PDB file of C-alpha atoms in Angstrom:
ATOM      1  CA  MET A   1      99.067  32.270  81.108  1.00  0.00           C
ATOM      2  CA  ALA A   2      98.133  32.495  85.110  1.00  0.00           C
ATOM      3  CA  ASP A   3      96.177  29.849  87.072  1.00  0.00           C
ATOM      4  CA  ASN A   4      92.639  31.482  87.694  1.00  0.00           C
ATOM      5  CA  TYR A   5      91.989  29.830  91.096  1.00  0.00           C
ATOM      6  CA  GLY A   6      89.193  31.584  93.873  1.00  0.00           C
ATOM      7  CA  LEU A   7      85.860  32.080  93.919  1.00  0.00           C
ATOM      8  CA  HIS A   8      84.037  32.069  90.567  1.00  0.00           C
ATOM      9  CA  LYS A   9      80.477  32.487  91.261  1.00  0.00           C
ATOM     10  CA  VAL A  10      77.681  34.883  91.557  1.00  0.00           C
ATOM     11  CA  VAL A  11      75.843  35.505  94.617  1.00  0.00           C
ATOM     12  CA  ALA A  12      72.175  34.646  95.100  1.00  0.00           C
ATOM     13  CA  ASN A  13      70.394  37.554  96.090  1.00  0.00           C
ATOM     14  CA  VAL A  14      66.458  37.949  97.321  1.00  0.00           C
ATOM     15  CA  ARG A  15      64.912  41.193  97.994  1.00  0.00           C
ATOM     16  CA  VAL A  16      62.293  40.092 100.969  1.00  0.00           C
ATOM     17  CA  LEU A  17      60.179  41.972 103.406  1.00  0.00           C
ATOM     18  CA  LEU A  18      60.651  42.597 106.880  1.00  0.00           C
ATOM     19  CA  ASP A  19      58.521  41.820 110.126  1.00  0.00           C
ATOM     20  CA  ASP A  20      57.035  45.002 111.804  1.00  0.00           C
ATOM     21  CA  GLY A  21      57.969  43.002 115.525  1.00  0.00           C
ATOM     22  CA  SER A  22      61.524  42.895 114.403  1.00  0.00           C
ATOM     23  CA  ALA A  23      64.376  44.856 115.165  1.00  0.00           C
ATOM     24  CA  ALA A  24      66.629  46.886 113.068  1.00  0.00           C
ATOM     25  CA  VAL A  25      68.739  44.705 110.585  1.00  0.00           C
ATOM     26  CA  VAL A  26      72.522  44.774 110.223  1.00  0.00           C
ATOM     27  CA  GLU A  27      74.221  43.547 107.525  1.00  0.00           C
ATOM     28  CA  GLY A  28      75.570  40.090 108.397  1.00  0.00           C
ATOM     29  CA  ASP A  29      72.550  39.243 110.070  1.00  0.00           C
ATOM     30  CA  ALA A  30      70.749  35.770 110.049  1.00  0.00           C
ATOM     31  CA  LEU A  31      67.474  36.328 108.936  1.00  0.00           C
ATOM     32  CA  THR A  32      64.626  33.916 109.294  1.00  0.00           C
ATOM     33  CA  THR A  33      61.015  33.444 108.523  1.00  0.00           C
ATOM     34  CA  ALA A  34      60.584  31.778 112.458  1.00  0.00           C
ATOM     35  CA  GLY A  35      58.248  33.852 114.474  1.00  0.00           C
ATOM     36  CA  ALA A  36      57.630  36.359 111.992  1.00  0.00           C
ATOM     37  CA  THR A  37      54.163  37.282 110.467  1.00  0.00           C
ATOM     38  CA  ALA A  38      53.112  34.702 107.519  1.00  0.00           C
ATOM     39  CA  GLY A  39      55.408  35.911 104.076  1.00  0.00           C
ATOM     40  CA  TYR A  40      58.155  38.134 106.220  1.00  0.00           C
ATOM     41  CA  TYR A  41      61.886  37.942 107.346  1.00  0.00           C
ATOM     42  CA  ARG A  42      62.930  39.194 110.558  1.00  0.00           C
ATOM     43  CA  ARG A  43      66.392  39.065 112.230  1.00  0.00           C
ATOM     44  CA  CYS A  44      67.293  35.767 114.114  1.00  0.00           C
ATOM     45  CA  ASP A  45      66.901  36.599 117.543  1.00  0.00           C
ATOM     46  CA  ALA A  46      66.429  33.175 119.577  1.00  0.00           C
ATOM     47  CA  ALA A  47      69.284  30.189 119.417  1.00  0.00           C
ATOM     48  CA  ALA A  48      67.842  27.099 117.022  1.00  0.00           C
ATOM     49  CA  GLU A  49      66.088  29.510 114.944  1.00  0.00           C
ATOM     50  CA  ALA A  50      66.205  28.012 111.195  1.00  0.00           C
ATOM     51  CA  VAL A  51      68.485  30.351 108.984  1.00  0.00           C
ATOM     52  CA  SER A  52      66.993  31.519 105.704  1.00  0.00           C
ATOM     53  CA  GLY A  53      69.588  33.435 104.548  1.00  0.00           C
ATOM     54  CA  PHE A  54      72.203  36.555 105.486  1.00  0.00           C
ATOM     55  CA  ALA A  55      71.445  40.310 105.472  1.00  0.00           C
ATOM     56  CA  MET A  56      73.381  41.802 103.037  1.00  0.00           C
ATOM     57  CA  GLY A  57      73.248  45.545 104.225  1.00  0.00           C
ATOM     58  CA  ASP A  58      71.433  47.197 107.100  1.00  0.00           C
ATOM     59  CA  ALA A  59      67.695  48.088 107.460  1.00  0.00           C
ATOM     60  CA  ALA A  60      65.873  49.997 110.085  1.00  0.00           C
ATOM     61  CA  SER A  61      62.787  48.548 111.794  1.00  0.00           C
ATOM     62  CA  PRO A  62      59.733  48.929 109.943  1.00  0.00           C
ATOM     63  CA  SER A  63      56.607  50.374 111.547  1.00  0.00           C
ATOM     64  CA  ALA A  64      54.485  47.801 109.484  1.00  0.00           C
ATOM     65  CA  ASP A  65      54.769  44.612 107.874  1.00  0.00           C
ATOM     66  CA  GLY A  66      56.317  45.230 104.695  1.00  0.00           C
ATOM     67  CA  GLY A  67      57.804  48.434 105.683  1.00  0.00           C
ATOM     68  CA  THR A  68      61.244  48.265 104.691  1.00  0.00           C
ATOM     69  CA  SER A  69      63.203  45.541 102.729  1.00  0.00           C
ATOM     70  CA  VAL A  70      66.752  44.391 102.684  1.00  0.00           C
ATOM     71  CA  LEU A  71      68.795  41.930 100.500  1.00  0.00           C
ATOM     72  CA  MET A  72      69.401  38.960 101.473  1.00  0.00           C
ATOM     73  CA  ASP A  73      71.893  36.207 100.740  1.00  0.00           C
ATOM     74  CA  ILE A  74      70.570  32.686 100.401  1.00  0.00           C
ATOM     75  CA  SER A  75      73.138  30.830  98.482  1.00  0.00           C
ATOM     76  CA  LYS A  76      74.821  27.916 100.521  1.00  0.00           C
ATOM     77  CA  GLU A  77      78.348  28.475  99.205  1.00  0.00           C
ATOM     78  CA  ASN A  78      79.142  31.732 100.870  1.00  0.00           C
ATOM     79  CA  ILE A  79      81.208  31.335 104.027  1.00  0.00           C
ATOM     80  CA  TYR A  80      80.311  33.486 106.824  1.00  0.00           C
ATOM     81  CA  ARG A  81      82.452  34.114 110.384  1.00  0.00           C
ATOM     82  CA  PHE A  82      80.756  33.977 113.729  1.00  0.00           C
ATOM     83  CA  PRO A  83      82.026  34.270 117.234  1.00  0.00           C
ATOM     84  CA  ALA A  84      81.000  31.360 119.794  1.00  0.00           C
ATOM     85  CA  ASP A  85      78.012  32.642 121.848  1.00  0.00           C
ATOM     86  CA  ALA A  86      79.522  31.088 124.461  1.00  0.00           C
ATOM     87  CA  GLY A  87      83.058  29.101 125.621  1.00  0.00           C
ATOM     88  CA  SER A  88      85.645  28.466 123.349  1.00  0.00           C
ATOM     89  CA  VAL A  89      85.823  26.876 119.868  1.00  0.00           C
ATOM     90  CA  THR A  90      87.656  24.103 118.918  1.00  0.00           C
ATOM     91  CA  GLN A  91      89.290  22.172 115.952  1.00  0.00           C
ATOM     92  CA  ALA A  92      87.241  19.453 116.228  1.00  0.00           C
ATOM     93  CA  LEU A  93      83.729  21.881 115.504  1.00  0.00           C
ATOM     94  CA  VAL A  94      85.119  21.368 111.890  1.00  0.00           C
ATOM     95  CA  GLY A  95      82.751  19.311 109.581  1.00  0.00           C
ATOM     96  CA  THR A  96      79.947  19.845 112.568  1.00  0.00           C
ATOM     97  CA  ALA A  97      76.397  21.260 111.610  1.00  0.00           C
ATOM     98  CA  LEU A  98      75.417  23.605 114.403  1.00  0.00           C
ATOM     99  CA  ASP A  99      72.939  26.188 115.211  1.00  0.00           C
ATOM    100  CA  ILE A 100      72.705  30.135 114.538  1.00  0.00           C
ATOM    101  CA  GLY A 101      73.100  31.841 118.414  1.00  0.00           C
ATOM    102  CA  ALA A 102      70.689  33.601 120.467  1.00  0.00           C
ATOM    103  CA  ASP A 103      71.634  36.996 119.104  1.00  0.00           C
ATOM    104  CA  GLY A 104      71.747  35.893 115.123  1.00  0.00           C
ATOM    105  CA  ARG A 105      75.291  37.143 114.831  1.00  0.00           C
ATOM    106  CA  SER A 106      76.830  34.372 116.794  1.00  0.00           C
ATOM    107  CA  ILE A 107      77.308  30.589 116.688  1.00  0.00           C
ATOM    108  CA  ASP A 108      75.576  27.660 119.291  1.00  0.00           C
ATOM    109  CA  ILE A 109      78.808  25.686 119.526  1.00  0.00           C
ATOM    110  CA  ASN A 110      76.789  23.101 121.418  1.00  0.00           C
ATOM    111  CA  GLY A 111      73.167  23.608 119.800  1.00  0.00           C
ATOM    112  CA  THR A 112      72.317  21.030 117.137  1.00  0.00           C
ATOM    113  CA  THR A 113      68.483  21.347 116.873  1.00  0.00           C
ATOM    114  CA  THR A 114      68.662  23.336 113.838  1.00  0.00           C
ATOM    115  CA  ALA A 115      72.051  21.967 112.563  1.00  0.00           C
ATOM    116  CA  ASP A 116      72.089  24.187 109.397  1.00  0.00           C
ATOM    117  CA  LEU A 117      75.311  25.836 109.538  1.00  0.00           C
ATOM    118  CA  LEU A 118      78.006  23.796 108.797  1.00  0.00           C
ATOM    119  CA  VAL A 119      81.453  24.665 110.500  1.00  0.00           C
ATOM    120  CA  VAL A 120      84.130  24.524 107.603  1.00  0.00           C
ATOM    121  CA  SER A 121      87.236  26.371 109.360  1.00  0.00           C
ATOM    122  CA  VAL A 122      87.707  27.781 112.751  1.00  0.00           C
ATOM    123  CA  ASP A 123      89.974  30.267 114.849  1.00  0.00           C
ATOM    124  CA  VAL A 124      90.905  29.258 118.060  1.00  0.00           C
ATOM    125  CA  ASP A 125      92.717  32.476 118.553  1.00  0.00           C
ATOM    126  CA  LEU A 126      89.865  35.000 117.687  1.00  0.00           C
ATOM    127  CA  ASN A 127      87.078  32.097 118.944  1.00  0.00           C
ATOM    128  CA  THR A 128      85.586  32.291 115.594  1.00  0.00           C
ATOM    129  CA  CYS A 129      83.858  29.401 113.131  1.00  0.00           C
ATOM    130  CA  ASP A 130      83.611  29.997 109.471  1.00  0.00           C
ATOM    131  CA  VAL A 131      80.329  28.563 108.276  1.00  0.00           C
ATOM    132  CA  VAL A 132      77.715  28.025 105.112  1.00  0.00           C
ATOM    133  CA  ARG A 133      74.320  26.999 105.314  1.00  0.00           C
ATOM    134  CA  VAL A 134      73.217  23.361 104.762  1.00  0.00           C
TER     135      VAL A 134
END
């Protein structure tokens, strides 16, 4: 019998509502409640916003609060890969808790305001960090 290694879990997903002031959401975007209408989520669009989870699909910008929804991965086990927002990643970043970048699709390799993304590996050639939520 072969060894059975690898990922063995169900991804935790939640259906969330987006704020009417948000831009469209693209799969993989970091989502937050910061700056959103109370009770809604939106795409991170500023550095150091607290990351609530990651979009599991695309959603158009709604015309009113709750006008659209998207699945959000709220697990803390899944690994997400993002480029550095500026500068170059180094091996020394592994084990460091950092912030989301200003566009919600990059890592602020110098930011530790919220420190809610833990770097588990880096690719210095691609200038990317693999992160998990903490």
